[in-house]
PDB file of C-alpha atoms and ligand atoms in Angstrom:
ATOM      1  CA  UNK A 909       2.378   1.332 -43.578  1.00  0.00           C
ATOM      2  CA  UNK A 910       1.060   3.391 -46.513  1.00  0.00           C
ATOM      3  CA  UNK A 911       3.070   6.438 -47.669  1.00  0.00           C
ATOM      4  CA  UNK A 912       0.521   9.013 -46.541  1.00  0.00           C
ATOM      5  CA  UNK A 913       0.567   7.767 -43.030  1.00  0.00           C
ATOM      6  CA  UNK A 914       4.278   7.591 -43.083  1.00  0.00           C
ATOM      7  CA  UNK A 915       4.607  11.148 -44.075  1.00  0.00           C
ATOM      8  CA  UNK A 916       2.047  12.328 -41.507  1.00  0.00           C
ATOM      9  CA  UNK A 917       4.229  10.535 -38.814  1.00  0.00           C
ATOM     10  CA  UNK A 918       7.402  12.056 -40.045  1.00  0.00           C
ATOM     11  CA  UNK A 919       5.610  15.479 -39.918  1.00  0.00           C
ATOM     12  CA  UNK A 920       4.580  15.075 -36.441  1.00  0.00           C
ATOM     13  CA  UNK A 921       8.093  13.966 -35.271  1.00  0.00           C
ATOM     14  CA  UNK A 922       9.709  16.937 -37.017  1.00  0.00           C
ATOM     15  CA  UNK A 923       7.190  19.321 -35.220  1.00  0.00           C
ATOM     16  CA  UNK A 924       7.660  17.763 -31.751  1.00  0.00           C
ATOM     17  CA  UNK A 925      11.460  17.081 -31.942  1.00  0.00           C
ATOM     18  CA  UNK A 926      12.572  19.889 -34.098  1.00  0.00           C
ATOM     19  CA  UNK A 927      14.768  17.343 -35.943  1.00  0.00           C
ATOM     20  CA  UNK A 928      14.188  16.214 -39.530  1.00  0.00           C
ATOM     21  CA  UNK A 929      12.549  12.676 -39.705  1.00  0.00           C
ATOM     22  CA  UNK A 930      12.527  10.044 -42.323  1.00  0.00           C
ATOM     23  CA  UNK A 931      11.236   6.609 -41.602  1.00  0.00           C
ATOM     24  CA  UNK A 932      13.772   3.880 -42.575  1.00  0.00           C
ATOM     25  CA  UNK A 933      11.913   0.759 -41.696  1.00  0.00           C
ATOM     26  CA  UNK A 934       8.638  -0.396 -40.397  1.00  0.00           C
ATOM     27  CA  UNK A 935       8.770  -3.763 -38.585  1.00  0.00           C
ATOM     28  CA  UNK A 936       5.286  -4.909 -37.513  1.00  0.00           C
ATOM     29  CA  UNK A 937       5.110  -6.087 -33.824  1.00  0.00           C
ATOM     30  CA  UNK A 938       2.421  -8.313 -32.647  1.00  0.00           C
ATOM     31  CA  UNK A 939      -0.761  -6.297 -33.346  1.00  0.00           C
ATOM     32  CA  UNK A 940      -2.919  -5.101 -30.316  1.00  0.00           C
ATOM     33  CA  UNK A 941      -6.404  -6.030 -29.485  1.00  0.00           C
ATOM     34  CA  UNK A 942      -7.789  -3.093 -31.545  1.00  0.00           C
ATOM     35  CA  UNK A 943      -5.281  -1.333 -33.457  1.00  0.00           C
ATOM     36  CA  UNK A 944      -2.350  -1.850 -35.997  1.00  0.00           C
ATOM     37  CA  UNK A 945       0.743  -1.496 -33.768  1.00  0.00           C
ATOM     38  CA  UNK A 946       4.432  -1.206 -35.092  1.00  0.00           C
ATOM     39  CA  UNK A 947       7.886  -0.075 -34.084  1.00  0.00           C
ATOM     40  CA  UNK A 948       9.273   2.474 -36.657  1.00  0.00           C
ATOM     41  CA  UNK A 949      12.729   3.389 -37.047  1.00  0.00           C
ATOM     42  CA  UNK A 950      14.176   6.653 -38.638  1.00  0.00           C
ATOM     43  CA  UNK A 951      17.179   6.956 -40.848  1.00  0.00           C
ATOM     44  CA  UNK A 952      18.969   8.622 -37.921  1.00  0.00           C
ATOM     45  CA  UNK A 953      18.347   5.423 -35.694  1.00  0.00           C
ATOM     46  CA  UNK A 954      15.535   6.958 -33.385  1.00  0.00           C
ATOM     47  CA  UNK A 955      12.849   4.680 -32.833  1.00  0.00           C
ATOM     48  CA  UNK A 956       9.096   5.135 -31.962  1.00  0.00           C
ATOM     49  CA  UNK A 957       5.932   3.073 -31.422  1.00  0.00           C
ATOM     50  CA  UNK A 958       3.049   3.641 -33.627  1.00  0.00           C
ATOM     51  CA  UNK A 959      -0.599   2.640 -33.285  1.00  0.00           C
ATOM     52  CA  UNK A 960      -2.870   3.467 -36.233  1.00  0.00           C
ATOM     53  CA  UNK A 961      -6.453   2.491 -37.286  1.00  0.00           C
ATOM     54  CA  UNK A 962      -8.328   3.808 -40.448  1.00  0.00           C
ATOM     55  CA  UNK A 963     -11.644   3.808 -38.377  1.00  0.00           C
ATOM     56  CA  UNK A 964     -10.842   4.220 -34.644  1.00  0.00           C
ATOM     57  CA  UNK A 965     -13.473   5.194 -32.019  1.00  0.00           C
ATOM     58  CA  UNK A 966     -13.741   8.940 -32.118  1.00  0.00           C
ATOM     59  CA  UNK A 967     -11.081  10.661 -30.012  1.00  0.00           C
ATOM     60  CA  UNK A 968      -9.578   7.221 -28.992  1.00  0.00           C
ATOM     61  CA  UNK A 969      -5.910   8.085 -29.711  1.00  0.00           C
ATOM     62  CA  UNK A 970      -5.949  11.694 -28.293  1.00  0.00           C
ATOM     63  CA  UNK A 971      -7.579  10.193 -25.159  1.00  0.00           C
ATOM     64  CA  UNK A 972      -4.905   7.557 -24.910  1.00  0.00           C
ATOM     65  CA  UNK A 973      -2.222  10.231 -25.280  1.00  0.00           C
ATOM     66  CA  UNK A 974      -3.745  12.388 -22.524  1.00  0.00           C
ATOM     67  CA  UNK A 975      -3.924   9.482 -20.130  1.00  0.00           C
ATOM     68  CA  UNK A 976      -0.320   8.429 -20.820  1.00  0.00           C
ATOM     69  CA  UNK A 977       0.842  11.994 -20.200  1.00  0.00           C
ATOM     70  CA  UNK A 978      -1.013  12.258 -16.912  1.00  0.00           C
ATOM     71  CA  UNK A 979       0.390   8.886 -15.776  1.00  0.00           C
ATOM     72  CA  UNK A 980       3.952   9.831 -16.803  1.00  0.00           C
ATOM     73  CA  UNK A 981       3.709  12.987 -14.677  1.00  0.00           C
ATOM     74  CA  UNK A 982       3.194  10.919 -11.416  1.00  0.00           C
ATOM     75  CA  UNK A 983       6.658   9.708 -12.038  1.00  0.00           C
ATOM     76  CA  UNK A 984       6.201   6.521 -10.149  1.00  0.00           C
ATOM     77  CA  UNK A 985       6.069   3.752 -12.598  1.00  0.00           C
ATOM     78  CA  UNK A 986       7.274   3.762 -16.454  1.00  0.00           C
ATOM     79  CA  UNK A 987       4.868   4.723 -18.922  1.00  0.00           C
ATOM     80  CA  UNK A 988       5.673   5.250 -22.669  1.00  0.00           C
ATOM     81  CA  UNK A 989       5.920   9.011 -23.275  1.00  0.00           C
ATOM     82  CA  UNK A 990       3.392  10.072 -25.947  1.00  0.00           C
ATOM     83  CA  UNK A 991       4.764  12.046 -28.834  1.00  0.00           C
ATOM     84  CA  UNK A 992       1.517  12.992 -30.227  1.00  0.00           C
ATOM     85  CA  UNK A 993      -1.561  11.978 -32.395  1.00  0.00           C
ATOM     86  CA  UNK A 994      -2.717  12.816 -35.789  1.00  0.00           C
ATOM     87  CA  UNK A 995      -5.150  12.016 -38.679  1.00  0.00           C
ATOM     88  CA  UNK A 996      -8.369  12.317 -36.998  1.00  0.00           C
ATOM     89  CA  UNK A 997      -9.217  15.937 -38.060  1.00  0.00           C
ATOM     90  CA  UNK A 998      -7.942  15.694 -41.586  1.00  0.00           C
ATOM     91  CA  UNK A 999      -9.759  12.591 -42.619  1.00  0.00           C
ATOM     92  CA  UNK A1000      -6.357  10.667 -42.921  1.00  0.00           C
ATOM     93  CA  UNK A1001      -5.602   7.514 -41.001  1.00  0.00           C
ATOM     94  CA  UNK A1002      -5.619   8.421 -37.256  1.00  0.00           C
ATOM     95  CA  UNK A1003      -2.681   7.368 -35.211  1.00  0.00           C
ATOM     96  CA  UNK A1004      -0.827   7.807 -31.882  1.00  0.00           C
ATOM     97  CA  UNK A1005       2.930   8.000 -31.780  1.00  0.00           C
ATOM     98  CA  UNK A1006       4.712   7.229 -28.561  1.00  0.00           C
ATOM     99  CA  UNK A1007       8.164   6.310 -27.083  1.00  0.00           C
ATOM    100  CA  UNK A1008       9.161   2.758 -28.036  1.00  0.00           C
ATOM    101  CA  UNK A1009       9.771   0.470 -25.091  1.00  0.00           C
ATOM    102  CA  UNK A1010      12.396  -2.296 -25.912  1.00  0.00           C
ATOM    103  CA  UNK A1011      11.288  -5.331 -23.804  1.00  0.00           C
ATOM    104  CA  UNK A1012      13.226  -7.957 -22.023  1.00  0.00           C
ATOM    105  CA  UNK A1013      12.723 -10.624 -19.381  1.00  0.00           C
ATOM    106  CA  UNK A1014      11.189  -9.595 -16.076  1.00  0.00           C
ATOM    107  CA  UNK A1015      14.058  -9.286 -13.609  1.00  0.00           C
ATOM    108  CA  UNK A1016      13.876 -11.419 -10.434  1.00  0.00           C
ATOM    109  CA  UNK A1017      11.800  -9.483  -8.058  1.00  0.00           C
ATOM    110  CA  UNK A1018       9.733  -8.041 -10.945  1.00  0.00           C
ATOM    111  CA  UNK A1019       6.410  -8.385  -9.133  1.00  0.00           C
ATOM    112  CA  UNK A1020       7.567  -6.984  -5.920  1.00  0.00           C
ATOM    113  CA  UNK A1021       8.927  -4.104  -7.658  1.00  0.00           C
ATOM    114  CA  UNK A1022       5.756  -3.680  -9.713  1.00  0.00           C
ATOM    115  CA  UNK A1023       3.563  -3.826  -6.568  1.00  0.00           C
ATOM    116  CA  UNK A1024       5.517  -1.128  -4.842  1.00  0.00           C
ATOM    117  CA  UNK A1025       5.727   1.055  -7.784  1.00  0.00           C
ATOM    118  CA  UNK A1026       1.896   0.761  -8.468  1.00  0.00           C
ATOM    119  CA  UNK A1027       1.242   1.602  -4.817  1.00  0.00           C
ATOM    120  CA  UNK A1028       3.501   4.759  -5.133  1.00  0.00           C
ATOM    121  CA  UNK A1029       1.601   5.571  -8.495  1.00  0.00           C
ATOM    122  CA  UNK A1030      -1.549   5.635  -6.480  1.00  0.00           C
ATOM    123  CA  UNK A1031      -0.038   7.636  -3.418  1.00  0.00           C
ATOM    124  CA  UNK A1032       1.539  10.184  -5.532  1.00  0.00           C
ATOM    125  CA  UNK A1033      -1.471  10.939  -7.517  1.00  0.00           C
ATOM    126  CA  UNK A1034      -3.897  11.465  -4.700  1.00  0.00           C
ATOM    127  CA  UNK A1035      -6.689  13.854  -5.463  1.00  0.00           C
ATOM    128  CA  UNK A1036     -10.043  14.884  -4.160  1.00  0.00           C
ATOM    129  CA  UNK A1037     -12.525  14.408  -7.113  1.00  0.00           C
ATOM    130  CA  UNK A1038     -13.733  11.253  -9.171  1.00  0.00           C
ATOM    131  CA  UNK A1039     -13.681  11.535 -13.057  1.00  0.00           C
ATOM    132  CA  UNK A1040     -11.280  12.885 -15.555  1.00  0.00           C
ATOM    133  CA  UNK A1041     -11.028  15.624 -17.964  1.00  0.00           C
ATOM    134  CA  UNK A1042     -12.590  13.817 -20.860  1.00  0.00           C
ATOM    135  CA  UNK A1043     -14.588  10.656 -21.512  1.00  0.00           C
ATOM    136  CA  UNK A1044     -12.518   7.880 -22.799  1.00  0.00           C
ATOM    137  CA  UNK A1045     -12.822   4.080 -23.612  1.00  0.00           C
ATOM    138  CA  UNK A1046     -12.639   0.923 -21.666  1.00  0.00           C
ATOM    139  CA  UNK A1047     -11.477  -1.524 -24.376  1.00  0.00           C
ATOM    140  CA  UNK A1048     -13.766  -0.333 -27.024  1.00  0.00           C
ATOM    141  CA  UNK A1049     -16.734   0.514 -24.618  1.00  0.00           C
ATOM    142  CA  UNK A1050     -17.340   4.406 -24.121  1.00  0.00           C
ATOM    143  CA  UNK A1051     -16.280   5.290 -20.624  1.00  0.00           C
ATOM    144  CA  UNK A1052     -18.006   8.373 -19.300  1.00  0.00           C
ATOM    145  CA  UNK A1053     -15.918  10.380 -16.594  1.00  0.00           C
ATOM    146  CA  UNK A1054     -17.964  13.320 -15.719  1.00  0.00           C
ATOM    147  CA  UNK A1055     -16.496  14.809 -12.572  1.00  0.00           C
ATOM    148  CA  UNK A1056     -18.157  14.111  -9.189  1.00  0.00           C
ATOM    149  CA  UNK A1057     -17.291  14.905  -5.695  1.00  0.00           C
ATOM    150  CA  UNK A1058     -18.868  11.615  -4.264  1.00  0.00           C
ATOM    151  CA  UNK A1059     -17.436   8.196  -5.193  1.00  0.00           C
ATOM    152  CA  UNK A1060     -20.667   6.389  -4.567  1.00  0.00           C
ATOM    153  CA  UNK A1061     -22.564   8.777  -6.998  1.00  0.00           C
ATOM    154  CA  UNK A1062     -19.697   8.475  -9.595  1.00  0.00           C
ATOM    155  CA  UNK A1063     -19.788   4.610  -9.410  1.00  0.00           C
ATOM    156  CA  UNK A1064     -23.476   4.312  -9.640  1.00  0.00           C
ATOM    157  CA  UNK A1065     -23.741   6.869 -12.497  1.00  0.00           C
ATOM    158  CA  UNK A1066     -20.631   6.434 -14.553  1.00  0.00           C
ATOM    159  CA  UNK A1067     -19.535   2.802 -13.823  1.00  0.00           C
ATOM    160  CA  UNK A1068     -22.115   0.251 -12.667  1.00  0.00           C
ATOM    161  CA  UNK A1069     -25.259   2.016 -13.728  1.00  0.00           C
ATOM    162  CA  UNK A1070     -23.678   2.717 -17.151  1.00  0.00           C
ATOM    163  CA  UNK A1071     -22.631  -0.897 -17.755  1.00  0.00           C
ATOM    164  CA  UNK A1072     -26.153  -2.128 -16.468  1.00  0.00           C
ATOM    165  CA  UNK A1073     -27.923   0.035 -18.788  1.00  0.00           C
ATOM    166  CA  UNK A1074     -25.775  -0.874 -21.616  1.00  0.00           C
ATOM    167  CA  UNK A1075     -26.362  -4.507 -21.130  1.00  0.00           C
ATOM    168  CA  UNK A1076     -30.079  -3.887 -21.193  1.00  0.00           C
ATOM    169  CA  UNK A1077     -29.774  -1.896 -24.435  1.00  0.00           C
ATOM    170  CA  UNK A1078     -27.524  -4.757 -25.964  1.00  0.00           C
ATOM    171  CA  UNK A1079     -30.138  -7.310 -24.973  1.00  0.00           C
ATOM    172  CA  UNK A1080     -27.495  -9.039 -22.826  1.00  0.00           C
ATOM    173  CA  UNK A1081     -29.371  -8.734 -19.464  1.00  0.00           C
ATOM    174  CA  UNK A1082     -32.432 -10.338 -18.456  1.00  0.00           C
ATOM    175  CA  UNK A1083     -35.157  -9.555 -15.784  1.00  0.00           C
ATOM    176  CA  UNK A1084     -33.156 -11.236 -13.046  1.00  0.00           C
ATOM    177  CA  UNK A1085     -30.181  -9.248 -13.834  1.00  0.00           C
ATOM    178  CA  UNK A1086     -32.108  -6.055 -14.153  1.00  0.00           C
ATOM    179  CA  UNK A1087     -33.715  -6.677 -10.752  1.00  0.00           C
ATOM    180  CA  UNK A1088     -30.651  -7.615  -8.950  1.00  0.00           C
ATOM    181  CA  UNK A1089     -28.725  -4.601 -10.548  1.00  0.00           C
ATOM    182  CA  UNK A1090     -31.400  -2.209  -9.269  1.00  0.00           C
ATOM    183  CA  UNK A1091     -31.200  -3.594  -5.708  1.00  0.00           C
ATOM    184  CA  UNK A1092     -27.377  -3.374  -5.883  1.00  0.00           C
ATOM    185  CA  UNK A1093     -27.441   0.194  -6.851  1.00  0.00           C
ATOM    186  CA  UNK A1094     -29.535   0.884  -3.789  1.00  0.00           C
ATOM    187  CA  UNK A1095     -27.077  -0.816  -1.546  1.00  0.00           C
ATOM    188  CA  UNK A1096     -24.063   0.901  -2.982  1.00  0.00           C
ATOM    189  CA  UNK A1097     -23.631   3.248  -0.058  1.00  0.00           C
ATOM    190  CA  UNK A1098     -23.357   0.417   2.453  1.00  0.00           C
ATOM    191  CA  UNK A1099     -21.085  -1.467   0.239  1.00  0.00           C
ATOM    192  CA  UNK A1100     -18.517   1.144  -1.222  1.00  0.00           C
ATOM    193  CA  UNK A1101     -18.821   4.451   0.707  1.00  0.00           C
ATOM    194  CA  UNK A1102     -16.293   3.544   3.313  1.00  0.00           C
ATOM    195  CA  UNK A1103     -13.436   3.857   3.807  1.00  0.00           C
ATOM    196  CA  UNK A1104     -13.445   7.417   2.783  1.00  0.00           C
ATOM    197  CA  UNK A1105     -10.195   7.211   0.793  1.00  0.00           C
ATOM    198  CA  UNK A1106      -9.243   9.981  -1.507  1.00  0.00           C
ATOM    199  CA  UNK A1107      -9.251   9.513  -5.401  1.00  0.00           C
ATOM    200  CA  UNK A1108      -5.981   8.745  -7.094  1.00  0.00           C
ATOM    201  CA  UNK A1109      -4.992   8.295 -10.747  1.00  0.00           C
ATOM    202  CA  UNK A1110      -6.024   4.842 -11.927  1.00  0.00           C
ATOM    203  CA  UNK A1111      -4.739   2.947 -14.941  1.00  0.00           C
ATOM    204  CA  UNK A1112      -8.351   1.699 -15.212  1.00  0.00           C
ATOM    205  CA  UNK A1113      -7.843  -1.549 -17.396  1.00  0.00           C
ATOM    206  CA  UNK A1114      -4.851  -3.157 -15.820  1.00  0.00           C
ATOM    207  CA  UNK A1115      -4.919  -6.854 -16.826  1.00  0.00           C
ATOM    208  CA  UNK A1116      -1.894  -9.043 -17.762  1.00  0.00           C
ATOM    209  CA  UNK A1117      -1.811  -7.854 -21.296  1.00  0.00           C
ATOM    210  CA  UNK A1118      -1.454  -4.080 -20.329  1.00  0.00           C
ATOM    211  CA  UNK A1119       1.943  -4.112 -18.802  1.00  0.00           C
ATOM    212  CA  UNK A1120       5.432  -4.751 -20.238  1.00  0.00           C
ATOM    213  CA  UNK A1121       8.644  -5.565 -18.804  1.00  0.00           C
ATOM    214  CA  UNK A1122      11.377  -3.196 -20.278  1.00  0.00           C
ATOM    215  CA  UNK A1123      14.865  -4.105 -21.199  1.00  0.00           C
ATOM    216  CA  UNK A1124      15.877  -3.634 -17.557  1.00  0.00           C
ATOM    217  CA  UNK A1125      13.148  -5.967 -16.446  1.00  0.00           C
ATOM    218  CA  UNK A1126      11.209  -3.175 -14.863  1.00  0.00           C
ATOM    219  CA  UNK A1127       7.463  -2.755 -15.311  1.00  0.00           C
ATOM    220  CA  UNK A1128       5.959  -0.413 -17.735  1.00  0.00           C
ATOM    221  CA  UNK A1129       2.100   0.443 -17.844  1.00  0.00           C
ATOM    222  CA  UNK A1130       0.426   0.657 -21.415  1.00  0.00           C
ATOM    223  CA  UNK A1131      -3.080   0.962 -22.898  1.00  0.00           C
ATOM    224  CA  UNK A1132      -5.002   2.822 -20.050  1.00  0.00           C
ATOM    225  CA  UNK A1133      -8.451   3.614 -19.459  1.00  0.00           C
ATOM    226  CA  UNK A1134      -7.462   6.297 -16.907  1.00  0.00           C
ATOM    227  CA  UNK A1135      -9.530   8.233 -14.476  1.00  0.00           C
ATOM    228  CA  UNK A1136      -9.336   9.465 -10.878  1.00  0.00           C
ATOM    229  CA  UNK A1137     -11.147   6.918  -8.547  1.00  0.00           C
ATOM    230  CA  UNK A1138     -10.514   4.772  -5.598  1.00  0.00           C
ATOM    231  CA  UNK A1139      -7.488   2.484  -5.951  1.00  0.00           C
ATOM    232  CA  UNK A1140      -9.266  -0.725  -5.009  1.00  0.00           C
ATOM    233  CA  UNK A1141     -11.025  -0.510  -8.480  1.00  0.00           C
ATOM    234  CA  UNK A1142      -7.697  -0.555 -10.123  1.00  0.00           C
ATOM    235  CA  UNK A1143      -6.638  -3.653  -8.058  1.00  0.00           C
ATOM    236  CA  UNK A1144      -9.975  -5.486  -8.722  1.00  0.00           C
ATOM    237  CA  UNK A1145      -9.084  -5.554 -12.395  1.00  0.00           C
ATOM    238  CA  UNK A1146      -5.605  -7.180 -11.782  1.00  0.00           C
ATOM    239  CA  UNK A1147      -7.264  -9.856  -9.933  1.00  0.00           C
ATOM    240  CA  UNK A1148      -9.619 -10.955 -12.578  1.00  0.00           C
ATOM    241  CA  UNK A1149      -7.619 -12.448 -15.491  1.00  0.00           C
ATOM    242  CA  UNK A1150      -4.349 -13.476 -14.033  1.00  0.00           C
ATOM    243  CA  UNK A1151      -0.837 -12.017 -14.684  1.00  0.00           C
ATOM    244  CA  UNK A1152      -0.239 -10.844 -11.242  1.00  0.00           C
ATOM    245  CA  UNK A1153       1.219 -13.025  -8.252  1.00  0.00           C
ATOM    246  CA  UNK A1154       0.883 -12.841  -4.496  1.00  0.00           C
ATOM    247  CA  UNK A1155       4.163 -10.868  -4.256  1.00  0.00           C
ATOM    248  CA  UNK A1156       2.767  -8.060  -6.218  1.00  0.00           C
ATOM    249  CA  UNK A1157      -0.167  -7.653  -3.739  1.00  0.00           C
ATOM    250  CA  UNK A1158       2.032  -7.904  -0.573  1.00  0.00           C
ATOM    251  CA  UNK A1159       4.598  -5.419  -2.000  1.00  0.00           C
ATOM    252  CA  UNK A1160       1.551  -3.047  -2.770  1.00  0.00           C
ATOM    253  CA  UNK A1161       0.298  -3.398   0.683  1.00  0.00           C
ATOM    254  CA  UNK A1162       3.658  -2.877   2.329  1.00  0.00           C
ATOM    255  CA  UNK A1163       3.446   0.662   0.729  1.00  0.00           C
ATOM    256  CA  UNK A1164      -0.182   1.394   1.115  1.00  0.00           C
ATOM    257  CA  UNK A1165      -2.146  -1.250   3.034  1.00  0.00           C
ATOM    258  CA  UNK A1166      -5.754  -1.870   2.047  1.00  0.00           C
ATOM    259  CA  UNK A1167      -8.431  -1.141   4.640  1.00  0.00           C
ATOM    260  CA  UNK A1168     -10.634  -3.575   6.469  1.00  0.00           C
ATOM    261  CA  UNK A1169     -13.500  -4.962   4.275  1.00  0.00           C
ATOM    262  CA  UNK A1170     -11.484  -4.564   0.914  1.00  0.00           C
ATOM    263  CA  UNK A1171     -12.339  -8.224  -0.157  1.00  0.00           C
ATOM    264  CA  UNK A1172     -16.117  -7.434  -0.570  1.00  0.00           C
ATOM    265  CA  UNK A1173     -15.524  -4.081  -2.204  1.00  0.00           C
ATOM    266  CA  UNK A1174     -13.059  -5.613  -4.597  1.00  0.00           C
ATOM    267  CA  UNK A1175     -15.960  -7.853  -5.747  1.00  0.00           C
ATOM    268  CA  UNK A1176     -18.043  -5.035  -6.562  1.00  0.00           C
ATOM    269  CA  UNK A1177     -15.346  -3.407  -8.597  1.00  0.00           C
ATOM    270  CA  UNK A1178     -14.727  -6.716 -10.284  1.00  0.00           C
ATOM    271  CA  UNK A1179     -18.338  -6.715 -11.287  1.00  0.00           C
ATOM    272  CA  UNK A1180     -17.933  -3.513 -13.423  1.00  0.00           C
ATOM    273  CA  UNK A1181     -15.326  -5.224 -15.360  1.00  0.00           C
ATOM    274  CA  UNK A1182     -17.269  -8.328 -15.819  1.00  0.00           C
ATOM    275  CA  UNK A1183     -20.305  -6.264 -17.055  1.00  0.00           C
ATOM    276  CA  UNK A1184     -17.909  -4.548 -19.437  1.00  0.00           C
ATOM    277  CA  UNK A1185     -16.824  -7.957 -20.768  1.00  0.00           C
ATOM    278  CA  UNK A1186     -20.429  -9.011 -20.994  1.00  0.00           C
ATOM    279  CA  UNK A1187     -21.129  -5.999 -23.111  1.00  0.00           C
ATOM    280  CA  UNK A1188     -18.058  -6.471 -25.223  1.00  0.00           C
ATOM    281  CA  UNK A1189     -17.811 -10.247 -25.680  1.00  0.00           C
ATOM    282  CA  UNK A1190     -21.374 -11.473 -24.822  1.00  0.00           C
ATOM    283  CA  UNK A1191     -23.134 -14.012 -22.760  1.00  0.00           C
ATOM    284  CA  UNK A1192     -20.239 -16.087 -21.556  1.00  0.00           C
ATOM    285  CA  UNK A1193     -19.824 -13.417 -18.824  1.00  0.00           C
ATOM    286  CA  UNK A1194     -23.494 -13.458 -17.659  1.00  0.00           C
ATOM    287  CA  UNK A1195     -23.138 -16.044 -14.888  1.00  0.00           C
ATOM    288  CA  UNK A1196     -20.074 -14.393 -13.411  1.00  0.00           C
ATOM    289  CA  UNK A1197     -22.026 -11.089 -13.287  1.00  0.00           C
ATOM    290  CA  UNK A1198     -25.181 -12.552 -11.875  1.00  0.00           C
ATOM    291  CA  UNK A1199     -23.177 -14.480  -9.198  1.00  0.00           C
ATOM    292  CA  UNK A1200     -21.715 -11.330  -7.735  1.00  0.00           C
ATOM    293  CA  UNK A1201     -25.036  -9.457  -8.128  1.00  0.00           C
ATOM    294  CA  UNK A1202     -26.819 -12.289  -6.039  1.00  0.00           C
ATOM    295  CA  UNK A1203     -24.108 -12.244  -3.342  1.00  0.00           C
ATOM    296  CA  UNK A1204     -24.393  -8.526  -2.766  1.00  0.00           C
ATOM    297  CA  UNK A1205     -27.776  -7.159  -3.818  1.00  0.00           C
ATOM    298  CA  UNK A1206     -29.814  -9.360  -1.335  1.00  0.00           C
TER     299      UNK A1206
HETATM  300  P1  ADP B1223      -4.290  -1.965 -28.500  1.00  0.00           P
HETATM  301  O1  ADP B1223      -4.623  -0.487 -28.259  1.00  0.00           O
HETATM  302  O2  ADP B1223      -4.554  -2.231 -29.964  1.00  0.00           O
HETATM  303  O3  ADP B1223      -4.838  -3.000 -27.548  1.00  0.00           O
HETATM  304  P2  ADP B1223      -1.825  -2.128 -27.236  1.00  0.00           P
HETATM  305  O4  ADP B1223      -1.553  -0.742 -26.496  1.00  0.00           O
HETATM  306  O5  ADP B1223      -2.351  -3.152 -26.189  1.00  0.00           O
HETATM  307  O6  ADP B1223      -2.732  -2.164 -28.382  1.00  0.00           O
HETATM  308  O7  ADP B1223      -0.491  -2.536 -27.791  1.00  0.00           O
HETATM  309  C1  ADP B1223      -0.342  -3.818 -28.555  1.00  0.00           C
HETATM  310  C2  ADP B1223       0.969  -4.506 -28.186  1.00  0.00           C
HETATM  311  O8  ADP B1223       2.122  -3.805 -28.571  1.00  0.00           O
HETATM  312  C3  ADP B1223       1.124  -4.744 -26.649  1.00  0.00           C
HETATM  313  O9  ADP B1223       0.659  -5.869 -26.292  1.00  0.00           O
HETATM  314  C4  ADP B1223       2.605  -4.591 -26.472  1.00  0.00           C
HETATM  315  O10 ADP B1223       3.182  -5.944 -26.725  1.00  0.00           O
HETATM  316  C5  ADP B1223       3.174  -3.596 -27.598  1.00  0.00           C
HETATM  317  N1  ADP B1223       3.308  -2.248 -27.192  1.00  0.00           N
HETATM  318  C6  ADP B1223       2.391  -1.417 -26.804  1.00  0.00           C
HETATM  319  N2  ADP B1223       2.917  -0.211 -26.465  1.00  0.00           N
HETATM  320  C7  ADP B1223       4.290  -0.346 -26.714  1.00  0.00           C
HETATM  321  C8  ADP B1223       5.373   0.546 -26.655  1.00  0.00           C
HETATM  322  N3  ADP B1223       5.265   1.818 -26.296  1.00  0.00           N
HETATM  323  N4  ADP B1223       6.578   0.129 -26.957  1.00  0.00           N
HETATM  324  C9  ADP B1223       6.720  -1.270 -27.275  1.00  0.00           C
HETATM  325  N5  ADP B1223       5.739  -2.190 -27.482  1.00  0.00           N
HETATM  326  C10 ADP B1223       4.593  -1.775 -27.168  1.00  0.00           C
END
C-alpha cells in the first residue's frame, strides 16, 4: 500500500474511532474480483479490511458502505460493519474500510443456520416500495434503483428492460433475443405480479463467492448490490452458480415458505443475472438467456 493511501486510512480511523491510528502491517489477502483487498493491522493491534482501487466506478465504495450499513441494521445475519470511505473527492486512491472478518471452517449445520438467517433477513426488512436510495452496481454493471410502488414496473424498467437494452447497445443480443425480450416484457404481469409480497432488503448478488464463514463458523454476507425487491429475486441468484445446498433452502422455507408458482418466477429472476453475465462476460451466456426467454416469452 502506498504511504498516501496509508495516511488517508489512518486519518479516517482516527476520525471515526477517536483513537490514534498507525498502520503496522499490511498483509495482502486474496484479491477480490474487482479491487485490491487487504487486512490491515494497527500498532495497537486493531485490524480492519481495506478495499481500494485507483480507478473505481464512480461512487462504488460509498454505495457499498451504504448497503452494508442498511444490511447490518436489519440485524439478522452478520455483515462487516463499514467504517467509512475516502479518496474519491480528493483525487487520491478511493477506498472502503470495514470490519475485518476472521474466517474459519463452516460449522456443522452452517447451511441450515444460513438459510434460517437469510429468511429472517428478508422478513425483518419488509417494506412497501421497490428500489434504493441510490443507484449502485451489480458487479461492475450500473444498477438503477429508482423507487417504484409497483414490482412489475420496477422489474421491467430497472432490471430486465435495462439489461436487455444494455445487451443491444453492447452488440451482444440479436434479433431473436430482442424479439423474445419484447414479448417477455409484455408478459411480465402474468409472470411475476403475483403473489403480492412486500419488498424486503435484498443482498442483490448472492453467489457462492459473496458469503464467508466467520471464526465461529457462522455465515457473513459481503459485496452486496442491495435494493428493496421481492425475495425470490435474491434466491434466484443463489441457485445459478452453486455454493448453496438443499438444507439452505429447506431451512429458509421453514421460516418463510415460498408461495406456489415460485419455480417459474425464479427462472425470470435468474434471467436478469444471466443477462448481466452476458453483458459483463460476453457471448457464452447467450444461449442460457435465450433458452429462458423462449420458455416464457411464447
Ligand atoms: P471485490 O469488491 O473486489 O469483488 P470482495 O468484496 O469480494 O472484493 O472481497 C474480496 C475477498 O476478500 C472476498 O472473497 C473475501 O475472501 C475477502 N473479504 C471481503 N470482505 C472481507 C472482510 N470484511 N473481512 C475479511 N475478508 C473479507
